[in-house]
């Protein structure tokens, strides 16, 4: 049973070492020789441990293999692998029944487990130690270490292992007749094992409950428990002969109940198994003794001496001292029924001797009682020995039960303390989470409120900036409009007033040409020439005033720079103005300049209104056919495919058509906007009017 629980240990160690070596290879390629050496060393330890388990190897040879394995394990640097190997070596020493080396290596395993904080290996070490003490009939120590292992497995939520420890604790309790405690722990184990559908362990548990209730003389319950155990035995998915032991136990219940006839079929069914004598000779001897005993109880006239003698011979060859003691006791009762006192005393003393050797105190007490009956002259001595041993056993059992109770109390106290700590931890965790959530919620609310206030302020600021900008544009437009009106008025006055008068005077003077006289003619000609000069001059002035609004943007670059600075100051963004300094921008046609100025102005206005830009770049560059204007921002951008044209874009389209140019808009959400204007220079001549 101990070996079964370690089947996965070898795989675990190999996997651990594989992970370790993989880590070493990836992180320390220079140390590959050392890694290879470590792998070889661990493999050699496994080989030595396996060699110690070979069936053909003597016990002394196995110990030598384990000693070498232990020495090589000590040389390893990795504590995790070292711990697993020590645990395996310790288990091998336990199987070899080498107490000294087992206790030493087990202690080493416990210390390494605590240092490495390896709870599972620590639980296994306690399990091994408990099994060792139980084999030495040290029930208190066995129970203590089974309990320690159970607490660890329970804390790790390893239900199957926890249930097995509870079962072992229950069996240990039954050894010192703590039947109530044994029943409680067995039922606890059953409650865990049922959902896991561990039929084999459930069979063991119900078998133990049957044995407990049989000892308490509650035979009906014992039979029920054995019947349940038999049900689980039939559910096992592998071949077994567990049912034979159960049927023998059921027969014993009927036997102790005094129903010897009912017990016989169960013993006979056990003995029908042809492989029983070779595979389970101990059970064969026990069942044969039970059958013989029941038959003699029904009919003591038959001779059963040969049968009892053969059974004793078989059990003695197997070294089953407890069973030999029981058979001698039954043989003594048989001789007593035959009134053969001498042989009865002989067999009773044999039973007493073997009972003492096997520490079977119940059989010792029964033997004292039988001898007191067989030898009345020594009955006082036997009764005194009985009372002394019985009192001693009761005292010892009471002490051990008290220790068990104290361990249970400490375990319950430990569990209660852990539960209280868990509840307290949950409470504080809940309080901490609540405070954290409250703080987080308060922060979110305050932050959102602050953001909303900031957003409202920005919106108000943008609205105010837009209003100021619109007022500036309106003011500038009105100023331009006033200038145009004034220029037109002056032009009209010069053209219609002065020029008309000059024309009238010229006409008068032309009429004087009819007068004769050389001098008059000369003077008239001079006057007419002077008036013509005035007429030409007035016409020229009128022409210039008529086109002043379009021809007079005295410094184009300076105007663009002023526009950009004005918008930047109101809209709170960074700007950059780049232009070709070698090109004479003031030489551009007035119509081109005013339209380009307005398109730049509209694009900047869009940066303020819609883009929420942080940076704006205005670039003027010369091209082969004319010049190009780029307005680039890092604002929100938009999908150009789904964007509807507003008034601003329609104005840009109208103005670019007037100067026979083209424009493009490139934009995407979150990636800003670029407006590109391309203007040819050939249109200057066509835009000028005479």
PDB file of C-alpha atoms in Angstrom, residues 248-515:
ATOM      1  CA  UNK A 248     -14.638 -15.089   6.272  1.00  0.00           C
ATOM      2  CA  UNK A 249     -15.432 -11.991   8.375  1.00  0.00           C
ATOM      3  CA  UNK A 250     -19.178 -12.579   7.968  1.00  0.00           C
ATOM      4  CA  UNK A 251     -18.685 -16.181   9.100  1.00  0.00           C
ATOM      5  CA  UNK A 252     -16.804 -14.954  12.182  1.00  0.00           C
ATOM      6  CA  UNK A 253     -19.746 -12.641  13.040  1.00  0.00           C
ATOM      7  CA  UNK A 254     -22.142 -15.616  13.028  1.00  0.00           C
ATOM      8  CA  UNK A 255     -19.554 -17.643  14.952  1.00  0.00           C
ATOM      9  CA  UNK A 256     -19.235 -15.031  17.709  1.00  0.00           C
ATOM     10  CA  UNK A 257     -22.987 -14.723  17.750  1.00  0.00           C
ATOM     11  CA  UNK A 258     -23.136 -18.479  18.519  1.00  0.00           C
ATOM     12  CA  UNK A 259     -24.764 -19.319  15.158  1.00  0.00           C
ATOM     13  CA  UNK A 260     -22.130 -21.904  14.215  1.00  0.00           C
ATOM     14  CA  UNK A 261     -24.295 -23.629  11.637  1.00  0.00           C
ATOM     15  CA  UNK A 262     -24.881 -20.349   9.757  1.00  0.00           C
ATOM     16  CA  UNK A 263     -21.168 -19.565   9.802  1.00  0.00           C
ATOM     17  CA  UNK A 264     -20.073 -22.840   8.150  1.00  0.00           C
ATOM     18  CA  UNK A 265     -21.329 -22.029   4.571  1.00  0.00           C
ATOM     19  CA  UNK A 266     -19.280 -18.805   4.538  1.00  0.00           C
ATOM     20  CA  UNK A 267     -16.058 -20.573   5.553  1.00  0.00           C
ATOM     21  CA  UNK A 268     -16.700 -23.383   3.071  1.00  0.00           C
ATOM     22  CA  UNK A 269     -17.260 -20.823   0.258  1.00  0.00           C
ATOM     23  CA  UNK A 270     -13.939 -19.198   1.088  1.00  0.00           C
ATOM     24  CA  UNK A 271     -12.126 -22.550   1.000  1.00  0.00           C
ATOM     25  CA  UNK A 272     -13.690 -23.484  -2.362  1.00  0.00           C
ATOM     26  CA  UNK A 273     -11.295 -21.088  -4.092  1.00  0.00           C
ATOM     27  CA  UNK A 274      -8.606 -23.361  -5.562  1.00  0.00           C
ATOM     28  CA  UNK A 275      -5.943 -20.630  -5.732  1.00  0.00           C
ATOM     29  CA  UNK A 276      -6.467 -19.469  -2.127  1.00  0.00           C
ATOM     30  CA  UNK A 277      -3.887 -21.770  -0.533  1.00  0.00           C
ATOM     31  CA  UNK A 278      -1.129 -20.665  -2.906  1.00  0.00           C
ATOM     32  CA  UNK A 279      -2.034 -16.976  -3.274  1.00  0.00           C
ATOM     33  CA  UNK A 280      -3.343 -16.147   0.223  1.00  0.00           C
ATOM     34  CA  UNK A 281      -2.155 -18.970   2.531  1.00  0.00           C
ATOM     35  CA  UNK A 282      -2.747 -16.879   5.664  1.00  0.00           C
ATOM     36  CA  UNK A 283      -6.456 -16.453   4.839  1.00  0.00           C
ATOM     37  CA  UNK A 284      -6.611 -20.141   3.918  1.00  0.00           C
ATOM     38  CA  UNK A 285      -5.257 -21.133   7.371  1.00  0.00           C
ATOM     39  CA  UNK A 286      -7.607 -18.725   9.169  1.00  0.00           C
ATOM     40  CA  UNK A 287     -10.723 -19.886   7.269  1.00  0.00           C
ATOM     41  CA  UNK A 288      -9.777 -23.564   7.790  1.00  0.00           C
ATOM     42  CA  UNK A 289      -9.360 -22.995  11.536  1.00  0.00           C
ATOM     43  CA  UNK A 290     -12.698 -21.133  11.699  1.00  0.00           C
ATOM     44  CA  UNK A 291     -14.480 -23.934   9.814  1.00  0.00           C
ATOM     45  CA  UNK A 292     -12.964 -26.613  12.049  1.00  0.00           C
ATOM     46  CA  UNK A 293     -13.875 -24.644  15.187  1.00  0.00           C
ATOM     47  CA  UNK A 294     -17.532 -24.189  14.061  1.00  0.00           C
ATOM     48  CA  UNK A 295     -17.847 -27.879  13.159  1.00  0.00           C
ATOM     49  CA  UNK A 296     -16.483 -29.025  16.529  1.00  0.00           C
ATOM     50  CA  UNK A 297     -18.881 -26.624  18.290  1.00  0.00           C
ATOM     51  CA  UNK A 298     -21.801 -28.275  16.479  1.00  0.00           C
ATOM     52  CA  UNK A 299     -20.560 -31.851  16.917  1.00  0.00           C
ATOM     53  CA  UNK A 300     -17.772 -32.402  19.460  1.00  0.00           C
ATOM     54  CA  UNK A 301     -18.006 -36.127  19.101  1.00  0.00           C
ATOM     55  CA  UNK A 302     -15.975 -36.088  15.901  1.00  0.00           C
ATOM     56  CA  UNK A 303     -12.181 -36.149  16.040  1.00  0.00           C
ATOM     57  CA  UNK A 304     -10.692 -32.872  14.885  1.00  0.00           C
ATOM     58  CA  UNK A 305      -7.224 -33.271  16.411  1.00  0.00           C
ATOM     59  CA  UNK A 306      -5.543 -33.955  13.072  1.00  0.00           C
ATOM     60  CA  UNK A 307      -7.209 -30.931  11.471  1.00  0.00           C
ATOM     61  CA  UNK A 308      -6.089 -28.578  14.276  1.00  0.00           C
ATOM     62  CA  UNK A 309      -2.564 -29.997  14.173  1.00  0.00           C
ATOM     63  CA  UNK A 310      -2.305 -29.504  10.393  1.00  0.00           C
ATOM     64  CA  UNK A 311      -3.569 -25.933  10.699  1.00  0.00           C
ATOM     65  CA  UNK A 312      -0.991 -25.110  13.408  1.00  0.00           C
ATOM     66  CA  UNK A 313       1.755 -26.621  11.282  1.00  0.00           C
ATOM     67  CA  UNK A 314       0.705 -24.499   8.255  1.00  0.00           C
ATOM     68  CA  UNK A 315       0.417 -21.238  10.242  1.00  0.00           C
ATOM     69  CA  UNK A 316       3.723 -21.858  11.984  1.00  0.00           C
ATOM     70  CA  UNK A 317       5.448 -22.307   8.610  1.00  0.00           C
ATOM     71  CA  UNK A 318       4.027 -18.963   7.497  1.00  0.00           C
ATOM     72  CA  UNK A 319       5.221 -17.248  10.691  1.00  0.00           C
ATOM     73  CA  UNK A 320       1.698 -16.096  11.522  1.00  0.00           C
ATOM     74  CA  UNK A 321       2.152 -16.101  15.328  1.00  0.00           C
ATOM     75  CA  UNK A 322      -1.202 -14.478  16.079  1.00  0.00           C
ATOM     76  CA  UNK A 323      -3.061 -17.097  14.041  1.00  0.00           C
ATOM     77  CA  UNK A 324      -1.051 -19.913  15.693  1.00  0.00           C
ATOM     78  CA  UNK A 325      -2.080 -18.565  19.102  1.00  0.00           C
ATOM     79  CA  UNK A 326      -5.773 -18.550  18.094  1.00  0.00           C
ATOM     80  CA  UNK A 327      -5.633 -22.109  16.728  1.00  0.00           C
ATOM     81  CA  UNK A 328      -3.952 -23.400  19.918  1.00  0.00           C
ATOM     82  CA  UNK A 329      -6.701 -21.686  21.904  1.00  0.00           C
ATOM     83  CA  UNK A 330      -9.423 -23.358  19.777  1.00  0.00           C
ATOM     84  CA  UNK A 331      -7.576 -26.673  20.116  1.00  0.00           C
ATOM     85  CA  UNK A 332      -7.582 -26.201  23.919  1.00  0.00           C
ATOM     86  CA  UNK A 333     -11.351 -25.659  23.884  1.00  0.00           C
ATOM     87  CA  UNK A 334     -11.728 -28.819  21.775  1.00  0.00           C
ATOM     88  CA  UNK A 335      -9.742 -30.885  24.312  1.00  0.00           C
ATOM     89  CA  UNK A 336     -11.779 -29.318  27.118  1.00  0.00           C
ATOM     90  CA  UNK A 337     -14.980 -30.472  25.394  1.00  0.00           C
ATOM     91  CA  UNK A 338     -13.468 -33.947  25.325  1.00  0.00           C
ATOM     92  CA  UNK A 339     -12.611 -33.644  29.048  1.00  0.00           C
ATOM     93  CA  UNK A 340      -8.940 -34.071  28.117  1.00  0.00           C
ATOM     94  CA  UNK A 341      -7.676 -31.584  30.718  1.00  0.00           C
ATOM     95  CA  UNK A 342      -3.947 -32.250  30.282  1.00  0.00           C
ATOM     96  CA  UNK A 343      -3.978 -31.612  26.525  1.00  0.00           C
ATOM     97  CA  UNK A 344      -6.327 -28.664  27.062  1.00  0.00           C
ATOM     98  CA  UNK A 345      -3.844 -27.101  29.545  1.00  0.00           C
ATOM     99  CA  UNK A 346      -0.962 -27.817  27.154  1.00  0.00           C
ATOM    100  CA  UNK A 347      -2.733 -26.119  24.230  1.00  0.00           C
ATOM    101  CA  UNK A 348      -3.894 -23.199  26.426  1.00  0.00           C
ATOM    102  CA  UNK A 349      -0.320 -22.541  27.583  1.00  0.00           C
ATOM    103  CA  UNK A 350       0.845 -22.714  23.970  1.00  0.00           C
ATOM    104  CA  UNK A 351      -1.837 -20.154  23.076  1.00  0.00           C
ATOM    105  CA  UNK A 352      -0.679 -17.954  25.990  1.00  0.00           C
ATOM    106  CA  UNK A 353       2.958 -18.141  24.921  1.00  0.00           C
ATOM    107  CA  UNK A 354       2.324 -17.276  21.284  1.00  0.00           C
ATOM    108  CA  UNK A 355      -0.099 -14.510  22.336  1.00  0.00           C
ATOM    109  CA  UNK A 356       2.611 -12.897  24.462  1.00  0.00           C
ATOM    110  CA  UNK A 357       5.141 -13.158  21.619  1.00  0.00           C
ATOM    111  CA  UNK A 358       2.724 -11.488  19.180  1.00  0.00           C
ATOM    112  CA  UNK A 359       1.594  -8.903  21.786  1.00  0.00           C
ATOM    113  CA  UNK A 360      -1.995 -10.132  21.322  1.00  0.00           C
ATOM    114  CA  UNK A 361      -3.257  -8.996  24.708  1.00  0.00           C
ATOM    115  CA  UNK A 362      -6.852 -10.043  24.052  1.00  0.00           C
ATOM    116  CA  UNK A 363      -5.688 -13.622  23.475  1.00  0.00           C
ATOM    117  CA  UNK A 364      -3.464 -13.432  26.589  1.00  0.00           C
ATOM    118  CA  UNK A 365      -6.477 -12.457  28.701  1.00  0.00           C
ATOM    119  CA  UNK A 366      -8.622 -15.207  27.178  1.00  0.00           C
ATOM    120  CA  UNK A 367      -5.822 -17.716  27.821  1.00  0.00           C
ATOM    121  CA  UNK A 368      -5.567 -16.656  31.487  1.00  0.00           C
ATOM    122  CA  UNK A 369      -9.309 -17.123  31.859  1.00  0.00           C
ATOM    123  CA  UNK A 370      -9.193 -20.573  30.236  1.00  0.00           C
ATOM    124  CA  UNK A 371      -6.197 -21.694  32.334  1.00  0.00           C
ATOM    125  CA  UNK A 372      -7.873 -20.499  35.524  1.00  0.00           C
ATOM    126  CA  UNK A 373     -10.766 -22.769  34.599  1.00  0.00           C
ATOM    127  CA  UNK A 374      -8.512 -25.703  33.624  1.00  0.00           C
ATOM    128  CA  UNK A 375      -6.196 -25.466  36.656  1.00  0.00           C
ATOM    129  CA  UNK A 376      -8.293 -24.584  39.700  1.00  0.00           C
ATOM    130  CA  UNK A 377      -5.211 -24.896  41.933  1.00  0.00           C
ATOM    131  CA  UNK A 378      -3.561 -22.023  40.050  1.00  0.00           C
ATOM    132  CA  UNK A 379      -6.729 -20.067  39.376  1.00  0.00           C
ATOM    133  CA  UNK A 380      -5.724 -17.379  41.883  1.00  0.00           C
ATOM    134  CA  UNK A 381      -2.462 -16.791  40.044  1.00  0.00           C
ATOM    135  CA  UNK A 382      -4.121 -16.740  36.643  1.00  0.00           C
ATOM    136  CA  UNK A 383      -6.874 -14.448  37.863  1.00  0.00           C
ATOM    137  CA  UNK A 384      -4.323 -12.099  39.398  1.00  0.00           C
ATOM    138  CA  UNK A 385      -2.368 -12.047  36.134  1.00  0.00           C
ATOM    139  CA  UNK A 386      -5.611 -11.427  34.253  1.00  0.00           C
ATOM    140  CA  UNK A 387      -6.655  -8.519  36.517  1.00  0.00           C
ATOM    141  CA  UNK A 388      -3.184  -6.974  36.464  1.00  0.00           C
ATOM    142  CA  UNK A 389      -2.911  -7.145  32.665  1.00  0.00           C
ATOM    143  CA  UNK A 390      -6.510  -6.067  32.139  1.00  0.00           C
ATOM    144  CA  UNK A 391      -6.075  -3.009  34.397  1.00  0.00           C
ATOM    145  CA  UNK A 392      -2.797  -2.186  32.708  1.00  0.00           C
ATOM    146  CA  UNK A 393      -4.375  -2.484  29.286  1.00  0.00           C
ATOM    147  CA  UNK A 394      -7.340  -0.355  30.282  1.00  0.00           C
ATOM    148  CA  UNK A 395      -4.982   2.269  31.696  1.00  0.00           C
ATOM    149  CA  UNK A 396      -2.779   2.222  28.597  1.00  0.00           C
ATOM    150  CA  UNK A 397      -5.747   2.280  26.253  1.00  0.00           C
ATOM    151  CA  UNK A 398      -7.285   5.120  28.241  1.00  0.00           C
ATOM    152  CA  UNK A 399      -4.037   7.085  28.022  1.00  0.00           C
ATOM    153  CA  UNK A 400      -3.735   6.480  24.299  1.00  0.00           C
ATOM    154  CA  UNK A 401      -7.393   7.357  23.752  1.00  0.00           C
ATOM    155  CA  UNK A 402      -6.800  10.555  25.725  1.00  0.00           C
ATOM    156  CA  UNK A 403      -3.822  11.294  23.486  1.00  0.00           C
ATOM    157  CA  UNK A 404      -5.975  10.574  20.443  1.00  0.00           C
ATOM    158  CA  UNK A 405      -8.634  12.867  21.849  1.00  0.00           C
ATOM    159  CA  UNK A 406      -6.038  15.566  22.467  1.00  0.00           C
ATOM    160  CA  UNK A 407      -4.731  15.202  18.908  1.00  0.00           C
ATOM    161  CA  UNK A 408      -8.293  15.368  17.589  1.00  0.00           C
ATOM    162  CA  UNK A 409      -8.966  18.390  19.778  1.00  0.00           C
ATOM    163  CA  UNK A 410      -5.803  20.091  18.537  1.00  0.00           C
ATOM    164  CA  UNK A 411      -6.753  19.193  14.975  1.00  0.00           C
ATOM    165  CA  UNK A 412     -10.301  20.518  15.449  1.00  0.00           C
ATOM    166  CA  UNK A 413      -8.861  23.587  17.150  1.00  0.00           C
ATOM    167  CA  UNK A 414      -6.442  24.008  14.264  1.00  0.00           C
ATOM    168  CA  UNK A 415      -9.270  23.646  11.738  1.00  0.00           C
ATOM    169  CA  UNK A 416     -11.471  26.046  13.708  1.00  0.00           C
ATOM    170  CA  UNK A 417      -8.600  28.521  13.921  1.00  0.00           C
ATOM    171  CA  UNK A 418      -7.984  28.228  10.195  1.00  0.00           C
ATOM    172  CA  UNK A 419     -11.676  28.719   9.498  1.00  0.00           C
ATOM    173  CA  UNK A 420     -11.732  31.754  11.789  1.00  0.00           C
ATOM    174  CA  UNK A 421      -8.644  33.138  10.068  1.00  0.00           C
ATOM    175  CA  UNK A 422     -10.216  32.424   6.691  1.00  0.00           C
ATOM    176  CA  UNK A 423     -13.419  34.230   7.720  1.00  0.00           C
ATOM    177  CA  UNK A 424     -11.385  37.115   9.111  1.00  0.00           C
ATOM    178  CA  UNK A 425      -9.342  37.212   5.934  1.00  0.00           C
ATOM    179  CA  UNK A 426     -12.512  37.224   3.851  1.00  0.00           C
ATOM    180  CA  UNK A 427     -13.932  40.019   6.010  1.00  0.00           C
ATOM    181  CA  UNK A 428     -10.821  42.171   5.703  1.00  0.00           C
ATOM    182  CA  UNK A 429     -10.565  41.373   2.018  1.00  0.00           C
ATOM    183  CA  UNK A 430     -14.191  42.451   1.590  1.00  0.00           C
ATOM    184  CA  UNK A 431     -13.558  45.663   3.547  1.00  0.00           C
ATOM    185  CA  UNK A 432     -10.394  46.379   1.557  1.00  0.00           C
ATOM    186  CA  UNK A 433     -12.134  45.709  -1.756  1.00  0.00           C
ATOM    187  CA  UNK A 434     -15.075  47.892  -0.712  1.00  0.00           C
ATOM    188  CA  UNK A 435     -12.767  50.754   0.288  1.00  0.00           C
ATOM    189  CA  UNK A 436     -10.811  50.323  -2.929  1.00  0.00           C
ATOM    190  CA  UNK A 437     -13.979  50.314  -5.035  1.00  0.00           C
ATOM    191  CA  UNK A 438     -15.333  53.320  -3.142  1.00  0.00           C
ATOM    192  CA  UNK A 439     -12.073  55.191  -3.640  1.00  0.00           C
ATOM    193  CA  UNK A 440     -11.945  54.200  -7.289  1.00  0.00           C
ATOM    194  CA  UNK A 441     -15.555  55.242  -7.791  1.00  0.00           C
ATOM    195  CA  UNK A 442     -14.923  58.583  -6.054  1.00  0.00           C
ATOM    196  CA  UNK A 443     -11.840  59.138  -8.198  1.00  0.00           C
ATOM    197  CA  UNK A 444     -13.758  58.301 -11.376  1.00  0.00           C
ATOM    198  CA  UNK A 445     -16.622  60.611 -10.408  1.00  0.00           C
ATOM    199  CA  UNK A 446     -14.277  63.494  -9.499  1.00  0.00           C
ATOM    200  CA  UNK A 447     -12.139  62.910 -12.571  1.00  0.00           C
ATOM    201  CA  UNK A 448     -15.213  62.799 -14.806  1.00  0.00           C
ATOM    202  CA  UNK A 449     -16.563  65.958 -13.187  1.00  0.00           C
ATOM    203  CA  UNK A 450     -13.218  67.678 -13.726  1.00  0.00           C
ATOM    204  CA  UNK A 451     -13.124  66.522 -17.340  1.00  0.00           C
ATOM    205  CA  UNK A 452     -16.677  67.749 -17.900  1.00  0.00           C
ATOM    206  CA  UNK A 453     -15.824  71.142 -16.396  1.00  0.00           C
ATOM    207  CA  UNK A 454     -12.688  71.327 -18.540  1.00  0.00           C
ATOM    208  CA  UNK A 455     -14.678  70.308 -21.614  1.00  0.00           C
ATOM    209  CA  UNK A 456     -17.364  72.939 -20.894  1.00  0.00           C
ATOM    210  CA  UNK A 457     -14.649  75.555 -20.409  1.00  0.00           C
ATOM    211  CA  UNK A 458     -12.978  74.546 -23.671  1.00  0.00           C
ATOM    212  CA  UNK A 459     -16.314  74.649 -25.468  1.00  0.00           C
ATOM    213  CA  UNK A 460     -17.046  78.075 -24.028  1.00  0.00           C
ATOM    214  CA  UNK A 461     -13.540  79.230 -24.948  1.00  0.00           C
ATOM    215  CA  UNK A 462     -13.894  77.870 -28.475  1.00  0.00           C
ATOM    216  CA  UNK A 463     -17.290  79.546 -28.788  1.00  0.00           C
ATOM    217  CA  UNK A 464     -15.815  82.838 -27.582  1.00  0.00           C
ATOM    218  CA  UNK A 465     -12.818  82.453 -29.895  1.00  0.00           C
ATOM    219  CA  UNK A 466     -15.120  81.667 -32.787  1.00  0.00           C
ATOM    220  CA  UNK A 467     -17.251  84.701 -32.013  1.00  0.00           C
ATOM    221  CA  UNK A 468     -14.161  86.935 -31.842  1.00  0.00           C
ATOM    222  CA  UNK A 469     -12.853  85.424 -35.058  1.00  0.00           C
ATOM    223  CA  UNK A 470     -16.200  85.933 -36.790  1.00  0.00           C
ATOM    224  CA  UNK A 471     -16.301  89.557 -35.574  1.00  0.00           C
ATOM    225  CA  UNK A 472     -12.789  90.111 -36.914  1.00  0.00           C
ATOM    226  CA  UNK A 473     -13.733  88.581 -40.249  1.00  0.00           C
ATOM    227  CA  UNK A 474     -16.933  90.656 -40.380  1.00  0.00           C
ATOM    228  CA  UNK A 475     -15.007  93.796 -39.470  1.00  0.00           C
ATOM    229  CA  UNK A 476     -12.372  93.113 -42.086  1.00  0.00           C
ATOM    230  CA  UNK A 477     -14.992  92.311 -44.707  1.00  0.00           C
ATOM    231  CA  UNK A 478     -16.829  95.566 -43.897  1.00  0.00           C
ATOM    232  CA  UNK A 479     -13.565  97.469 -44.099  1.00  0.00           C
ATOM    233  CA  UNK A 480     -12.802  95.920 -47.461  1.00  0.00           C
ATOM    234  CA  UNK A 481     -16.335  96.606 -48.610  1.00  0.00           C
ATOM    235  CA  UNK A 482     -16.070 100.272 -47.500  1.00  0.00           C
ATOM    236  CA  UNK A 483     -12.785 100.656 -49.315  1.00  0.00           C
ATOM    237  CA  UNK A 484     -14.266  99.219 -52.475  1.00  0.00           C
ATOM    238  CA  UNK A 485     -17.299 101.520 -52.269  1.00  0.00           C
ATOM    239  CA  UNK A 486     -15.065 104.510 -51.682  1.00  0.00           C
ATOM    240  CA  UNK A 487     -12.757 103.559 -54.527  1.00  0.00           C
ATOM    241  CA  UNK A 488     -15.710 103.042 -56.821  1.00  0.00           C
ATOM    242  CA  UNK A 489     -17.221 106.380 -55.767  1.00  0.00           C
ATOM    243  CA  UNK A 490     -13.958 108.218 -56.454  1.00  0.00           C
ATOM    244  CA  UNK A 491     -13.573 106.387 -59.717  1.00  0.00           C
ATOM    245  CA  UNK A 492     -17.076 107.349 -60.731  1.00  0.00           C
ATOM    246  CA  UNK A 493     -16.532 110.971 -59.690  1.00  0.00           C
ATOM    247  CA  UNK A 494     -13.324 111.196 -61.692  1.00  0.00           C
ATOM    248  CA  UNK A 495     -14.793 109.425 -64.625  1.00  0.00           C
ATOM    249  CA  UNK A 496     -18.200 111.016 -64.719  1.00  0.00           C
ATOM    250  CA  UNK A 497     -17.387 114.467 -63.250  1.00  0.00           C
ATOM    251  CA  UNK A 498     -13.849 115.600 -64.019  1.00  0.00           C
ATOM    252  CA  UNK A 499     -13.486 113.624 -67.146  1.00  0.00           C
ATOM    253  CA  UNK A 500     -16.866 114.896 -68.375  1.00  0.00           C
ATOM    254  CA  UNK A 501     -15.906 118.499 -67.766  1.00  0.00           C
ATOM    255  CA  UNK A 502     -12.606 118.009 -69.475  1.00  0.00           C
ATOM    256  CA  UNK A 503     -14.382 116.523 -72.419  1.00  0.00           C
ATOM    257  CA  UNK A 504     -16.787 119.532 -72.538  1.00  0.00           C
ATOM    258  CA  UNK A 505     -13.943 121.995 -72.443  1.00  0.00           C
ATOM    259  CA  UNK A 506     -12.206 120.117 -75.222  1.00  0.00           C
ATOM    260  CA  UNK A 507     -15.363 120.281 -77.257  1.00  0.00           C
ATOM    261  CA  UNK A 508     -15.627 124.092 -76.667  1.00  0.00           C
ATOM    262  CA  UNK A 509     -12.114 124.630 -77.661  1.00  0.00           C
ATOM    263  CA  UNK A 510     -12.605 122.510 -80.691  1.00  0.00           C
ATOM    264  CA  UNK A 511     -15.407 124.861 -81.667  1.00  0.00           C
ATOM    265  CA  UNK A 512     -13.053 127.858 -81.503  1.00  0.00           C
ATOM    266  CA  UNK A 513     -11.012 126.368 -84.235  1.00  0.00           C
ATOM    267  CA  UNK A 514     -13.425 128.019 -86.676  1.00  0.00           C
ATOM    268  CA  UNK A 515     -12.075 131.370 -85.723  1.00  0.00           C
TER     269      UNK A 515
END
